[in-house]
XYZ file of C-alpha atoms in Angstrom:
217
model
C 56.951 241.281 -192.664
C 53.830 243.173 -193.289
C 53.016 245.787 -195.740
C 53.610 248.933 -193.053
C 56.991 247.353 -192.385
C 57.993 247.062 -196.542
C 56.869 250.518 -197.159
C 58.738 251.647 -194.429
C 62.228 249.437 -195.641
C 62.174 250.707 -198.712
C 61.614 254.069 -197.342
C 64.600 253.770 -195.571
C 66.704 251.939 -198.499
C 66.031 254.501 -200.715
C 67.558 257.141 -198.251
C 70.552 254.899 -198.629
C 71.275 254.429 -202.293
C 70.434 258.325 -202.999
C 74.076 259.079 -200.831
C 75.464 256.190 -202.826
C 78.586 256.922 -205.389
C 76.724 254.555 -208.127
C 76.703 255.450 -211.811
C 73.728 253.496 -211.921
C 71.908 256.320 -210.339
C 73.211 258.991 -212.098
C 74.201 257.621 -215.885
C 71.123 256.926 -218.300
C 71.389 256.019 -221.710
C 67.615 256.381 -222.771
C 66.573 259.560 -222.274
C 63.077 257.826 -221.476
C 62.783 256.861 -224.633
C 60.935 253.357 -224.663
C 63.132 251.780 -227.850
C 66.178 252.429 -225.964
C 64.722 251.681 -222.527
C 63.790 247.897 -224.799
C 67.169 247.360 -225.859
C 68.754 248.671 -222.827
C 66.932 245.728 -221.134
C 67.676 243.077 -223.411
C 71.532 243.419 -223.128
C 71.004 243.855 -219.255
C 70.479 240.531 -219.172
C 72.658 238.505 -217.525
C 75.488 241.081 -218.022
C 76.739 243.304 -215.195
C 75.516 246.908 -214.595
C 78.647 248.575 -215.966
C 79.196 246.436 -219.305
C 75.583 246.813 -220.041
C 76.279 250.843 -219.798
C 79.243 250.750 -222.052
C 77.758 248.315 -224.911
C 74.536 250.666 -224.812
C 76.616 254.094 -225.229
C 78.282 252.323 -228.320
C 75.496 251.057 -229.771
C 72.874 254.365 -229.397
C 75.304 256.100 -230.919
C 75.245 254.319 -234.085
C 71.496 253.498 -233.978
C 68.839 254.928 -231.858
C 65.893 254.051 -233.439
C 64.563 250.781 -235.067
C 64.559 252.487 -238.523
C 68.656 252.847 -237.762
C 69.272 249.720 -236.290
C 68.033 247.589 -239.188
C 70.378 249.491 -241.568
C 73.188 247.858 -239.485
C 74.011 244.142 -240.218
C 73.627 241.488 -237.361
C 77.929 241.235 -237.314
C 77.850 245.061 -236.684
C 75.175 245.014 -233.678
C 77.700 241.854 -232.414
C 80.586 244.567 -232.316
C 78.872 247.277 -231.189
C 77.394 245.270 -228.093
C 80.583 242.776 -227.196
C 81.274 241.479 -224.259
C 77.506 241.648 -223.154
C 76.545 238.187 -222.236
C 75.838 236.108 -225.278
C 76.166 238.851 -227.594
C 75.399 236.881 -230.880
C 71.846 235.990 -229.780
C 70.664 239.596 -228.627
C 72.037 240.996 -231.679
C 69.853 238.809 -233.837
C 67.609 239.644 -231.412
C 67.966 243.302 -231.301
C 67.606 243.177 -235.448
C 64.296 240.723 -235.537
C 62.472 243.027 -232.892
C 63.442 246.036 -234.428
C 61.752 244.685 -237.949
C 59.012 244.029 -236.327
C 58.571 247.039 -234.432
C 58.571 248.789 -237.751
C 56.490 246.032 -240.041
C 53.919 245.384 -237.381
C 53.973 248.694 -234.841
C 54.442 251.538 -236.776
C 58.529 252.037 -235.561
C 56.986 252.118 -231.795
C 57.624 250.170 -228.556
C 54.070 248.700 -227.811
C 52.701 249.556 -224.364
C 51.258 246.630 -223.584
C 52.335 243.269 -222.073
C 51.057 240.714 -224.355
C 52.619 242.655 -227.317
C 56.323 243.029 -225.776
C 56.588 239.305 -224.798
C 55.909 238.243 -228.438
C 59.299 240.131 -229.232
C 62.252 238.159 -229.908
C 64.577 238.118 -226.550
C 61.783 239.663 -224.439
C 60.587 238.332 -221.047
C 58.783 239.191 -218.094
C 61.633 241.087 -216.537
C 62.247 242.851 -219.746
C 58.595 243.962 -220.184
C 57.482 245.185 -216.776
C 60.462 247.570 -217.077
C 59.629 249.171 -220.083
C 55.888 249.039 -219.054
C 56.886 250.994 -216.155
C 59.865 253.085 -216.547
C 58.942 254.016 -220.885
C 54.958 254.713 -219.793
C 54.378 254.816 -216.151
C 52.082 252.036 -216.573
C 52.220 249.687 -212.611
C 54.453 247.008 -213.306
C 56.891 245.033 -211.050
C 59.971 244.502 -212.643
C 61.943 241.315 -210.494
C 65.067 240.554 -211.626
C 67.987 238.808 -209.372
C 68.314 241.644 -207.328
C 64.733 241.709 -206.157
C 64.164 237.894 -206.222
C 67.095 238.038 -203.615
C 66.281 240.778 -201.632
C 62.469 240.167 -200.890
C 63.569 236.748 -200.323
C 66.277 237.726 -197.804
C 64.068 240.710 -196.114
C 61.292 237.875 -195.337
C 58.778 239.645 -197.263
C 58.382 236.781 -199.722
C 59.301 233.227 -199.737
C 59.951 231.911 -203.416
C 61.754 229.981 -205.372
C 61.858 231.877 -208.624
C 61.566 235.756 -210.113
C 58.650 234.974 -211.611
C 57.266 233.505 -208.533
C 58.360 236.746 -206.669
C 56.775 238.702 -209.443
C 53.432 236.953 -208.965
C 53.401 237.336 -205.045
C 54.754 241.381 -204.987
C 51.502 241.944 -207.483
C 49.637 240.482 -204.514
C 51.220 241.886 -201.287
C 53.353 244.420 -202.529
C 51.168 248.557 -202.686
C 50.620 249.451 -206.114
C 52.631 252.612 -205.231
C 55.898 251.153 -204.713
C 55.656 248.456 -207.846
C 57.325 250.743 -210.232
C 60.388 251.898 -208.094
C 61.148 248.819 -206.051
C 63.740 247.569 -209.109
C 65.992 250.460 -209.241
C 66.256 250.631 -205.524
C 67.061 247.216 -205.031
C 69.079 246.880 -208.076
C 71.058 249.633 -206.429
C 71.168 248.309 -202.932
C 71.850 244.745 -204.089
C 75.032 246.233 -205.917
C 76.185 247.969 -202.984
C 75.445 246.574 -199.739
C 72.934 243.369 -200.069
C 75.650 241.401 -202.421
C 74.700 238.464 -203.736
C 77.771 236.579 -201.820
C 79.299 238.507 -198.353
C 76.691 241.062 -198.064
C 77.874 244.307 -195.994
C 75.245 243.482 -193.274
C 77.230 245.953 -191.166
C 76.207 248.819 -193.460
C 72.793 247.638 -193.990
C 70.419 250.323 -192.468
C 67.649 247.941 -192.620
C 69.635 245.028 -191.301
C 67.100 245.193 -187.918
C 64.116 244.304 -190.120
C 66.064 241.147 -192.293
C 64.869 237.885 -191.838
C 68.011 236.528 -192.894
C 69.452 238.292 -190.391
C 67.271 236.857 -187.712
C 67.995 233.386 -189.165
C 71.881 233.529 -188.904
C 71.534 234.649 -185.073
C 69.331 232.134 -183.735
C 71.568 228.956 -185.229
């Protein structure tokens, strides 16, 4: 799959999950803002869409910024956040980065990438998205949904994100870097599933290597 043909998919996938009934698309708990975009993130991870949503809403509303959150003890960011996927941990997290934020950034997010991986609970995946989506800076944010996407569409052949990260930033245009998560966060929720996707539905299904694969065997 060349580059004309990936602009073009994604074209057409994001005609797709605009008609979709998906809070994802609609529902934001940021605002933009880049602290909340961070922590967002962090309990993301390895949680599903929805729970991540809900723990968010609970916890923004009893600390938006990092001069709130370290007012809160570590047990009350575990309550807040529960059932997010390992809940202790980010909330130790979430308190840590948040000190440091304040102690070593003036109470801001840092735009820059060397900066947000030296915070506690923050990877790649984690800072490409708040590069992009918190300052519009070019960033490609992979996380299981793109990984299995690309993989599945032909466009890449890899055997890990960060692998997929590294060859998007070399085939992928700079133009579509900073949208290609949320579309195929979206379209791997709805129709490219990780197990029993609804090939049927796909509207790009003519263009899937995967595709091709299953109907030569």
């Amino acid at each position: 799959m060349n580059n004309t043909t990936i602009t073009r998919v994604l074209a057409t996938i994001e005609t797709a999950v605009i008609a979709l009934d998906d809070p994802l698309a609609t529902e934001d708990t940021t605002d933009g803002d880049p602290y909340r975009i961070l922590i967002s993130c962090l309990l993301s991870q390895r949680t599903k869409e929805e729970t991540t949503l809900q723990a968010s809403r609970r916890l923004f509303a009893a600390a938006a910024t990092p001069l709130d959150m370290v007012a809160l003890s570590s047990e009350q960011i575990e309550t807040l956040i529960y059932p997010v996927g390992f809940w202790k941990t980010k909330a130790r997290h979430i308190l840590s980065l948040s000190s440091i934020l304040l102690s070593r950034h003036g109470g801001m997010v840092p735009a820059d990438m060397g900066a947000l991986l030296q915070l506690p609970g923050v990877g790649r995946k984690t800072a490409n998205l708040v590069l992009a989506d918190a300052f519009g800076i070019p960033a490609i944010c992979v996380d299981i949904h793109v990984h299995r996407i690309m993989n599945r569409l032909g466009f890449v052949h890899t055997a890990t994100p960060e692998d997929t990260e590294t060859s998007l930033r070399h085939r992928l245009p700079r133009e579509l870097w900073m949208n290609v998560n949320y579309l195929l966060v979206l379209f791997g929720r709805n129709i490219c599933t990780p197990q029993s996707p609804r090939c049927s539905l796909c509207p790009v299904r003519a263009d899937c290597a995967q595709r091709l694969v299953i109907r030569s065997r």
